PDB file of C-alpha atoms in Angstrom:
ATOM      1  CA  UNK V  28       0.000   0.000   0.000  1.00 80.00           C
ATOM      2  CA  UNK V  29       1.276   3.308  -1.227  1.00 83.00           C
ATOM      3  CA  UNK V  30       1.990   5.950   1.083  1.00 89.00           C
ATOM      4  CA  UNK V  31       0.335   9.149  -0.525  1.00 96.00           C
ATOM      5  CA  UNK V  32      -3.473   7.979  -1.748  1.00 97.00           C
ATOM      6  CA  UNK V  33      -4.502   9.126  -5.569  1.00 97.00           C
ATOM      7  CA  UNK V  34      -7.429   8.077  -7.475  1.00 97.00           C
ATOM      8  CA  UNK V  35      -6.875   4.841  -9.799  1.00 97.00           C
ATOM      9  CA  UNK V  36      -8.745   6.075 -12.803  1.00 97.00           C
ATOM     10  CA  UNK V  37      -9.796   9.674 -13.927  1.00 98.00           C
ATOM     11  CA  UNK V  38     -10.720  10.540 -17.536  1.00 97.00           C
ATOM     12  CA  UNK V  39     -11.806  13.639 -19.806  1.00 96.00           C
ATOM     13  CA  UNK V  40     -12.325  13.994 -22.802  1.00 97.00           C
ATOM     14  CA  UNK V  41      -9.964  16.156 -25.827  1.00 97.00           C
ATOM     15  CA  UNK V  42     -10.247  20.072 -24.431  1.00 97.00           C
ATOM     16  CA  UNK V  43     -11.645  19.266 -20.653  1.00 97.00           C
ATOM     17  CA  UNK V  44      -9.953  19.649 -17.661  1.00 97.00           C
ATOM     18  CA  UNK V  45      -9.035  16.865 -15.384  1.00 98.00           C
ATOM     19  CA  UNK V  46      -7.696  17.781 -11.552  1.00 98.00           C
ATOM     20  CA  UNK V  47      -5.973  14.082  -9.690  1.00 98.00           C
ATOM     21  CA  UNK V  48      -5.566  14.584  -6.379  1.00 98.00           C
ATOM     22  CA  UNK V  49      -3.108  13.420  -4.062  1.00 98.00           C
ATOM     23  CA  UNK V  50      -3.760  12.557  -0.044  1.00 98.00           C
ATOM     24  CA  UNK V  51      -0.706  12.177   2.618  1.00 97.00           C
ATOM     25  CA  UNK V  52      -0.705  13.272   6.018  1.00 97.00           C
ATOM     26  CA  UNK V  53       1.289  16.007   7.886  1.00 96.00           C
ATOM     27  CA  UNK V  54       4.461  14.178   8.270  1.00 95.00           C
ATOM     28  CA  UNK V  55       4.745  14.584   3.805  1.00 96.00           C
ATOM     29  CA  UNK V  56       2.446  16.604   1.868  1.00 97.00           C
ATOM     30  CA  UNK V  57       1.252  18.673   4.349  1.00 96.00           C
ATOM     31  CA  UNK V  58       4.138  19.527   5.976  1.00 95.00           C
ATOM     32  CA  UNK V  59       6.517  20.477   2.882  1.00 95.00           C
ATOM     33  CA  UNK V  60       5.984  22.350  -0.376  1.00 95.00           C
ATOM     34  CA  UNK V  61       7.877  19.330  -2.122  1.00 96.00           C
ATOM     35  CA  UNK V  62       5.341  17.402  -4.078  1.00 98.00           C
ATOM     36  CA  UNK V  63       5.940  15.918  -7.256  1.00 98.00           C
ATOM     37  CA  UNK V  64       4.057  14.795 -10.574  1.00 98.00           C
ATOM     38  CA  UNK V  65       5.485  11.986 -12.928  1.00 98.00           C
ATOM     39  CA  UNK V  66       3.636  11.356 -16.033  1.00 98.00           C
ATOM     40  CA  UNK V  67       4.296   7.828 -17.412  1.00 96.00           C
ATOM     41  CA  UNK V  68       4.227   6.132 -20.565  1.00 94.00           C
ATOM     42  CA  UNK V  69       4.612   2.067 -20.323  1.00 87.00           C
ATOM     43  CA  UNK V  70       8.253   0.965 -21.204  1.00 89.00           C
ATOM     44  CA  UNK V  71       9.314   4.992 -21.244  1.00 93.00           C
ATOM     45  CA  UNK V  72      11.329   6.852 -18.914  1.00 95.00           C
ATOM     46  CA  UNK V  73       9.172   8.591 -15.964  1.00 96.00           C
ATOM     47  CA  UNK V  74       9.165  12.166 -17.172  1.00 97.00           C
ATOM     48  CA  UNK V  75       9.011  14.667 -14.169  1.00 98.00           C
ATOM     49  CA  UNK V  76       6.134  17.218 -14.526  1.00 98.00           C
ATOM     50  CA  UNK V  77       5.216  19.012 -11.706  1.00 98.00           C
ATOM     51  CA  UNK V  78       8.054  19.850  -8.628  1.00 98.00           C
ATOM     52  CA  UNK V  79       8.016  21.974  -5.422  1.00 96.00           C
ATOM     53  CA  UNK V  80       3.893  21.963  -5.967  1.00 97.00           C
ATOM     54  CA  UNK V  81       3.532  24.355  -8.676  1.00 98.00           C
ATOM     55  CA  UNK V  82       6.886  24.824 -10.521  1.00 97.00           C
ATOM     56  CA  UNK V  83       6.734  23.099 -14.466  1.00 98.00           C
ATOM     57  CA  UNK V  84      10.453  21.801 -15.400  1.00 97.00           C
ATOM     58  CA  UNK V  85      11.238  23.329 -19.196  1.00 96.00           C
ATOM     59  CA  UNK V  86       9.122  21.894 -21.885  1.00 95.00           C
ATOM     60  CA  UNK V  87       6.235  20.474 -19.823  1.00 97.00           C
ATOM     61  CA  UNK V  88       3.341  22.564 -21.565  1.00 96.00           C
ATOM     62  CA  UNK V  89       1.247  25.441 -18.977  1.00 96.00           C
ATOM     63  CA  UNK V  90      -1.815  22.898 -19.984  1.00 97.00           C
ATOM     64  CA  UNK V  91       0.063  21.056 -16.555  1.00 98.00           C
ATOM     65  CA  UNK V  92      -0.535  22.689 -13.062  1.00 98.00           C
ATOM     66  CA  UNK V  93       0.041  21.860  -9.672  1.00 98.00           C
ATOM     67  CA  UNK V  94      -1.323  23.073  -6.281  1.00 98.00           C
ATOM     68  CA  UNK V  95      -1.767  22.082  -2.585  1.00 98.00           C
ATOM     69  CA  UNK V  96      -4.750  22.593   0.182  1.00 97.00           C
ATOM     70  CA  UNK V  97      -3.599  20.813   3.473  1.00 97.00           C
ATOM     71  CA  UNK V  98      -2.563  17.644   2.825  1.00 97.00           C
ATOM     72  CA  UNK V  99      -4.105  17.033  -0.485  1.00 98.00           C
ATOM     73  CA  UNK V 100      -1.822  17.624  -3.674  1.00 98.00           C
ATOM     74  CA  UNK V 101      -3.890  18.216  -7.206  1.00 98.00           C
ATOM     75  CA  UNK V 102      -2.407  18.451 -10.580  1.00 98.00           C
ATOM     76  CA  UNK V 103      -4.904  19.784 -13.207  1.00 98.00           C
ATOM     77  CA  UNK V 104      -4.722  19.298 -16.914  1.00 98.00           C
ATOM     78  CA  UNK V 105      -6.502  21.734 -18.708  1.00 97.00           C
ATOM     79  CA  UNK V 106      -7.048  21.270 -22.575  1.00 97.00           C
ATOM     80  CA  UNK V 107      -6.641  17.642 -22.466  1.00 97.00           C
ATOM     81  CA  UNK V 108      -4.959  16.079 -25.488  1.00 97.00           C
ATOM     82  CA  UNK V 109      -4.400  12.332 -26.255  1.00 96.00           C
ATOM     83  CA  UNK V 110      -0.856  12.490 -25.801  1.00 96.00           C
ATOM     84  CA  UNK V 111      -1.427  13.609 -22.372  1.00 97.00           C
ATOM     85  CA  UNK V 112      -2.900   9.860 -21.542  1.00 97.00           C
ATOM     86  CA  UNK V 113      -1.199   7.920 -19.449  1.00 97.00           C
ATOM     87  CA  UNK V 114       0.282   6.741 -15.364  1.00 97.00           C
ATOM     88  CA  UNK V 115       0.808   9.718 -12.967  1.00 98.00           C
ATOM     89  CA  UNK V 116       2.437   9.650  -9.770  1.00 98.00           C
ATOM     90  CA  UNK V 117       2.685  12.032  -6.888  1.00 98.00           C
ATOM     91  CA  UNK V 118       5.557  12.097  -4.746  1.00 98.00           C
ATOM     92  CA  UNK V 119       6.330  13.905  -1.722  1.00 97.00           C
ATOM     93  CA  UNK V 120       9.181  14.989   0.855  1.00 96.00           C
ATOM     94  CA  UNK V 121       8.575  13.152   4.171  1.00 95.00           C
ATOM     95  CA  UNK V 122      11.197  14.139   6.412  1.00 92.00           C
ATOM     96  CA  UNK V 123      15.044  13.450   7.123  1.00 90.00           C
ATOM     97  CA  UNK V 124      14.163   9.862   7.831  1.00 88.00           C
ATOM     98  CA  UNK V 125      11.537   8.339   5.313  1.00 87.00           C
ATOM     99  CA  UNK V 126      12.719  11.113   2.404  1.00 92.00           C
ATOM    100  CA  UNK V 127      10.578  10.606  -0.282  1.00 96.00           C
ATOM    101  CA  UNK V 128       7.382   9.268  -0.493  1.00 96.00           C
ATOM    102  CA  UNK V 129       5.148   8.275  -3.602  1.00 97.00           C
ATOM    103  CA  UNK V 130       1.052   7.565  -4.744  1.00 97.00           C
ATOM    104  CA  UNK V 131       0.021   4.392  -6.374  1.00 96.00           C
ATOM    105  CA  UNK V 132      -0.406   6.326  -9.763  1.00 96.00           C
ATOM    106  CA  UNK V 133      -3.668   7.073 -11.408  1.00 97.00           C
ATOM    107  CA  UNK V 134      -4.506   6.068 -14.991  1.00 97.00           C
ATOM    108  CA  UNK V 135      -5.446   9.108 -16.962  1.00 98.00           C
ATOM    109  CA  UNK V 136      -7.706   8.249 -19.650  1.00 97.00           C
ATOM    110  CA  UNK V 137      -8.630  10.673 -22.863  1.00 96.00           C
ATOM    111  CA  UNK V 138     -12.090  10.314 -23.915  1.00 93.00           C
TER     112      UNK V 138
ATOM    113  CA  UNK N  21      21.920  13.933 -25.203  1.00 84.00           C
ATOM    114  CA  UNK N  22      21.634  12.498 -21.406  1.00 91.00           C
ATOM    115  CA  UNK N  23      20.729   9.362 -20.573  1.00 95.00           C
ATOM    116  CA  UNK N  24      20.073   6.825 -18.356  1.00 96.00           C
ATOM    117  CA  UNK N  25      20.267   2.961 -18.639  1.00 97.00           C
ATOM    118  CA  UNK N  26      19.879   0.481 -16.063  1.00 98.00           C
ATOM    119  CA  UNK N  27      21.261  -3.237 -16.737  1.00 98.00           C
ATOM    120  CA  UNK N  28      21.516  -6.796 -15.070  1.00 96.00           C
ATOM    121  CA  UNK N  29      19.795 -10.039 -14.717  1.00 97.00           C
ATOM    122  CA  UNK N  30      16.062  -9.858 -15.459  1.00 96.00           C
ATOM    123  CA  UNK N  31      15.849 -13.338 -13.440  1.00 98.00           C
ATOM    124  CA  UNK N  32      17.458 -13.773  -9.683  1.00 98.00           C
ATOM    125  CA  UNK N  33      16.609 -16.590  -7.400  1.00 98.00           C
ATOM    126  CA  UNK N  34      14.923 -16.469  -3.746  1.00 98.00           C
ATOM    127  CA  UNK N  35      17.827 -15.493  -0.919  1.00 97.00           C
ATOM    128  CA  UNK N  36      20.275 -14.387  -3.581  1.00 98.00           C
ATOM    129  CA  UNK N  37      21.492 -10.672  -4.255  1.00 98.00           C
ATOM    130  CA  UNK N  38      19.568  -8.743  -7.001  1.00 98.00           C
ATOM    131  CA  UNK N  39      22.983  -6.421  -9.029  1.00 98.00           C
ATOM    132  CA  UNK N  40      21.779  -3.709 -11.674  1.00 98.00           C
ATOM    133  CA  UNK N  41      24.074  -0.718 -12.891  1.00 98.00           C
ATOM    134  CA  UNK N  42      22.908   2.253 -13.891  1.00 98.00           C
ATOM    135  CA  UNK N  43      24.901   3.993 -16.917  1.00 97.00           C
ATOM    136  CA  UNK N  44      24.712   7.620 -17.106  1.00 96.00           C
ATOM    137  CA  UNK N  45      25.697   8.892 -20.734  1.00 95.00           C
ATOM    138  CA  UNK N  46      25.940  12.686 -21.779  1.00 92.00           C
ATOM    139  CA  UNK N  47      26.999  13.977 -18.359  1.00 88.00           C
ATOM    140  CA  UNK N  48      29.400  13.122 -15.855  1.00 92.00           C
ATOM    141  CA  UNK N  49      28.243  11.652 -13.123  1.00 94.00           C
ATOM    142  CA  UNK N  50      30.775  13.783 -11.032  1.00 92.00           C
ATOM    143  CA  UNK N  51      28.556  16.455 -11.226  1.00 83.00           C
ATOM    144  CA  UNK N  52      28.492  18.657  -7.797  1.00 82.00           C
ATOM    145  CA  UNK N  53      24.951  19.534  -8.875  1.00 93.00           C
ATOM    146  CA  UNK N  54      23.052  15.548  -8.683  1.00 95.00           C
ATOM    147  CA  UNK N  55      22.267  12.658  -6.426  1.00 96.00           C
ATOM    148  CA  UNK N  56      21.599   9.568  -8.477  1.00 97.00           C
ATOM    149  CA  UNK N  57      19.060   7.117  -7.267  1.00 98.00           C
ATOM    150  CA  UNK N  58      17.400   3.945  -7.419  1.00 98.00           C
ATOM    151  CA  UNK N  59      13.475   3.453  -7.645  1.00 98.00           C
ATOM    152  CA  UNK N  60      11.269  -0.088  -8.038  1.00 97.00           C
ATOM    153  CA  UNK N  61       7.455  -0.106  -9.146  1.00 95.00           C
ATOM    154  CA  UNK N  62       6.271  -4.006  -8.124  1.00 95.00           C
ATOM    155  CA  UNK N  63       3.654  -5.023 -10.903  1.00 94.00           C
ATOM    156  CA  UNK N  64       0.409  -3.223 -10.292  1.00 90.00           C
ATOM    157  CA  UNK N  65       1.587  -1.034  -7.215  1.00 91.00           C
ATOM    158  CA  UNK N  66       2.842   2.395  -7.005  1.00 92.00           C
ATOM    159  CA  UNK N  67       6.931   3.625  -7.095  1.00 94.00           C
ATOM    160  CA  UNK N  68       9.605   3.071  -4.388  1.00 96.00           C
ATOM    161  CA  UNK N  69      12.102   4.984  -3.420  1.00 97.00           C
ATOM    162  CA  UNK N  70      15.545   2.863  -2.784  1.00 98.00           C
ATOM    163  CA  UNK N  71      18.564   5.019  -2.111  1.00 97.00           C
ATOM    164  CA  UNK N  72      20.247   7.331  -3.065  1.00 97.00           C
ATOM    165  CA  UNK N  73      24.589   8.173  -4.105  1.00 97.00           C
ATOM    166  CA  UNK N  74      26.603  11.256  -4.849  1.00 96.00           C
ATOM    167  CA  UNK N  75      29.774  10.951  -6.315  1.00 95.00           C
ATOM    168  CA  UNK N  76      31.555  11.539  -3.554  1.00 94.00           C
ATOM    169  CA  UNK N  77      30.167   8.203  -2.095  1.00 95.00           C
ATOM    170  CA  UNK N  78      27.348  10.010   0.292  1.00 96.00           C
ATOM    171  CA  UNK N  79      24.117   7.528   0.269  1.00 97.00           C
ATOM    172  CA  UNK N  80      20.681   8.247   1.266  1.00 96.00           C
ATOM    173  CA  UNK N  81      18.753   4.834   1.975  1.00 97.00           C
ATOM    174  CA  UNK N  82      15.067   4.152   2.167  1.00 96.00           C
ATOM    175  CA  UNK N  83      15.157   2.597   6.181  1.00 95.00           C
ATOM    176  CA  UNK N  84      12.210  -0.340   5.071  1.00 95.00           C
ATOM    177  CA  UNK N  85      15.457  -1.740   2.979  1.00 97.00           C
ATOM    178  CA  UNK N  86      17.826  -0.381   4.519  1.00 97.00           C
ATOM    179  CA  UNK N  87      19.719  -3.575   5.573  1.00 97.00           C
ATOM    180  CA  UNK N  88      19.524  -5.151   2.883  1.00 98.00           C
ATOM    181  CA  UNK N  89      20.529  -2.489   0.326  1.00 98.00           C
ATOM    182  CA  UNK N  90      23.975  -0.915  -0.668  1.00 98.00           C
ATOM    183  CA  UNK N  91      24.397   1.726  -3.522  1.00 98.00           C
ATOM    184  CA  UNK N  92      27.905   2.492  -4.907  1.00 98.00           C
ATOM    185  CA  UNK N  93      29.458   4.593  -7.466  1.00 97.00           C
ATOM    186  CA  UNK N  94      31.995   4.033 -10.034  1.00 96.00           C
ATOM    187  CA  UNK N  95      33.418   7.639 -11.505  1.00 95.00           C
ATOM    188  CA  UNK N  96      35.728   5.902 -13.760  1.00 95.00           C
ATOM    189  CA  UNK N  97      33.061   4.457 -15.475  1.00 96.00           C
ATOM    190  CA  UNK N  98      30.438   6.638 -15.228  1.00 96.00           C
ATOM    191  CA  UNK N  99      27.992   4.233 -13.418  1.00 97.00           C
ATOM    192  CA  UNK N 100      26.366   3.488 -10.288  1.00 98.00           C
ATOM    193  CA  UNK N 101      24.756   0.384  -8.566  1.00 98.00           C
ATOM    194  CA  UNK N 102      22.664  -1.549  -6.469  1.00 98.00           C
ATOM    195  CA  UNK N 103      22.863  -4.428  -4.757  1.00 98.00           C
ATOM    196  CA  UNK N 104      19.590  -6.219  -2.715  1.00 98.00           C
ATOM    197  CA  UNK N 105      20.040  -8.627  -0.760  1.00 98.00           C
ATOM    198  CA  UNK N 106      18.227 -12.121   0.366  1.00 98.00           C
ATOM    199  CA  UNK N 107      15.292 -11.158  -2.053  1.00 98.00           C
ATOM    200  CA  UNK N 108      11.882 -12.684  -2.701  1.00 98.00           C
ATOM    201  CA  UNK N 109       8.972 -12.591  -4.502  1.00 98.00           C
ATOM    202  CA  UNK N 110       8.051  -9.302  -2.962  1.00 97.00           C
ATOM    203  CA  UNK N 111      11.331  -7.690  -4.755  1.00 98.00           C
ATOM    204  CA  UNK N 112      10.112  -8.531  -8.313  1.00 98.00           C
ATOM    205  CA  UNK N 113       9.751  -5.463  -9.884  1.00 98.00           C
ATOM    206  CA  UNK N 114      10.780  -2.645 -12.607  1.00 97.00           C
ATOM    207  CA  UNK N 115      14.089  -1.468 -11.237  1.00 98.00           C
ATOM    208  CA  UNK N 116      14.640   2.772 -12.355  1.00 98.00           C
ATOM    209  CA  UNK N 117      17.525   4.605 -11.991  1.00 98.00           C
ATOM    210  CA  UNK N 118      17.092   8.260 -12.152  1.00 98.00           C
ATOM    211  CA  UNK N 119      18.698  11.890 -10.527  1.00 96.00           C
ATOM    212  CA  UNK N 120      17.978  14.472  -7.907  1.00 95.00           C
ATOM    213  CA  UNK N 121      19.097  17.368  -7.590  1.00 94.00           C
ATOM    214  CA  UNK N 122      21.355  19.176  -5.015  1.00 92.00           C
ATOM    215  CA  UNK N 123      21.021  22.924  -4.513  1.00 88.00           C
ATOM    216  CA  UNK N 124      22.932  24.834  -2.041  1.00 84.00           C
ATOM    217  CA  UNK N 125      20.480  24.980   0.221  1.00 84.00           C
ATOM    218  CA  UNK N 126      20.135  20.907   0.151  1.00 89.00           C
ATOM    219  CA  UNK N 127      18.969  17.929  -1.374  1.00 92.00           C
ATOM    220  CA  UNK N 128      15.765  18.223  -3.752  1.00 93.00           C
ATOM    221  CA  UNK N 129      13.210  15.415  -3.678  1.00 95.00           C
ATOM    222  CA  UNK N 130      12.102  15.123  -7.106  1.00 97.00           C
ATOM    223  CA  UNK N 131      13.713  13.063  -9.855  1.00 97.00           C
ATOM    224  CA  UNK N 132      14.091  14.867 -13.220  1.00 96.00           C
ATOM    225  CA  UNK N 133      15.396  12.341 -15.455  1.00 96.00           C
ATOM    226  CA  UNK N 134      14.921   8.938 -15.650  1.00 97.00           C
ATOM    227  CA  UNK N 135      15.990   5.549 -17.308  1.00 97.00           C
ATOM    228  CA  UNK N 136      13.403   3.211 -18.905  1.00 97.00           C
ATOM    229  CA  UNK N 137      13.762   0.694 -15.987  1.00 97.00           C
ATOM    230  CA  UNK N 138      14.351  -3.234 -16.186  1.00 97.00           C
ATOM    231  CA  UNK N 139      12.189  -5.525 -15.417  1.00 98.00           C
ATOM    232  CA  UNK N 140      14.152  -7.983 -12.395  1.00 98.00           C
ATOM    233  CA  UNK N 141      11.709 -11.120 -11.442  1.00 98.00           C
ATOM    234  CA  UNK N 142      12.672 -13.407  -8.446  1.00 98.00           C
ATOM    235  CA  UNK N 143      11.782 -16.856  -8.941  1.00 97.00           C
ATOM    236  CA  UNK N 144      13.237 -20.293  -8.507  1.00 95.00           C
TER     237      UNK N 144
END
């Protein structure tokens, strides 16, 4: 069982937005502004998305946000396209013992 | 263009010790500015954290695998590794290696680049 708790499925369809959300505790997401968003393509690299909440690494289109209430994460895809289907993970910061914590992944599915 | 590239068996047998190296092409993995880390995704479950190295030999380990885990780095080569000990059936997996940064102000917690991963499967 995962540490962070995300949604298995969500879905939209081509132009919608989609928000998956990402549940930890105090001790990881809700104590640090360190969570992170993998998108994930089966047999391809992990590609890195989303870090420090809200900051996009070069090249990942604005369509990709991220934000944080409490101890719920959310990334948001607005404009949905079908490339943008796929596995994505949330990770977190959980302190200078555990490190780095991660979701189970949810399945993003374009209508 | 940077890379990452894990190899090693794809089959290991109960109680023995799971190897796979990590090669890092187009950037040395010297650099002051990365950790380089090990991750695992068991079939149909979410990502897990390993370890982590720096170049200078400095390891960060997850503490559920703690004693059974050692990371090291080879700067001649450009590589690093990991080692598992007295797996079973609970360590089959997809093994990543990927990179962290380090800023000034400390290690960062998110892993911008990735290797494809390799499948390791403990079985008798």
């Amino acid at each position: 069982q995962s540490a962070l708790t995300q949604p298995p499925s969500a879905s939209g369809s081509p132009g919608q937005s989609v928000t998956i959300s990402c549940t930890g505790t105090s001790s990881d997401v809700g104590g640090y502004n360190f969570v992170s968003w993998y998108q994930h393509h089966p047999g391809k690299a992990p590609k890195l998305m989303i870090y420090e909440v809200i900051k996009r690494p070069s090249g990942v289109p604005d369509r990709f946000s991220g934000s944080k209430s409490g101890n719920t994460a959310s990334l948001t895809v607005s404009g949905l396209q079908a490339e943008d289907e796929g596995d994505y993970y949330c990770s977190s910061y959980a302190g200078s013992n555990t490190y780095v914590v991660f979701g189970g992944g949810t399945k993003l599915t374009v209508l | 263009q940077l890379q990452l590239q894990e190899s090693g068996p794809g089959l290991v047998k109960p109680s023995e010790t799971l190897s796979l190296t990590c090669s890092v092409s187009g950037d040395s993995i010297s650099s002051s500015s990365y950790y380089w880390a090990w991750l695992r995704q068991p079939p149909g479950k979410g990502l897990e954290w390993i370890g982590s190295i720096y170049y200078s030999g400095r390891t960060y380990y997850n503490p559920s695998l703690k004693s059974r885990v050692t990371i090291s780095v080879d700067t001649s080569m450009n590589q690093f590794s990991l080692k598992l000990s007295s797996v079973t059936a609970a360590d089959t997996a997809v093994y990543y290696c990927a990179r962290h940064p380090l800023h000034h102000y400390g290690v960062q917690w998110y892993f911008d680049l990735w290797g494809r991963g390799t499948l390791v499967t403990v079985s008798s």
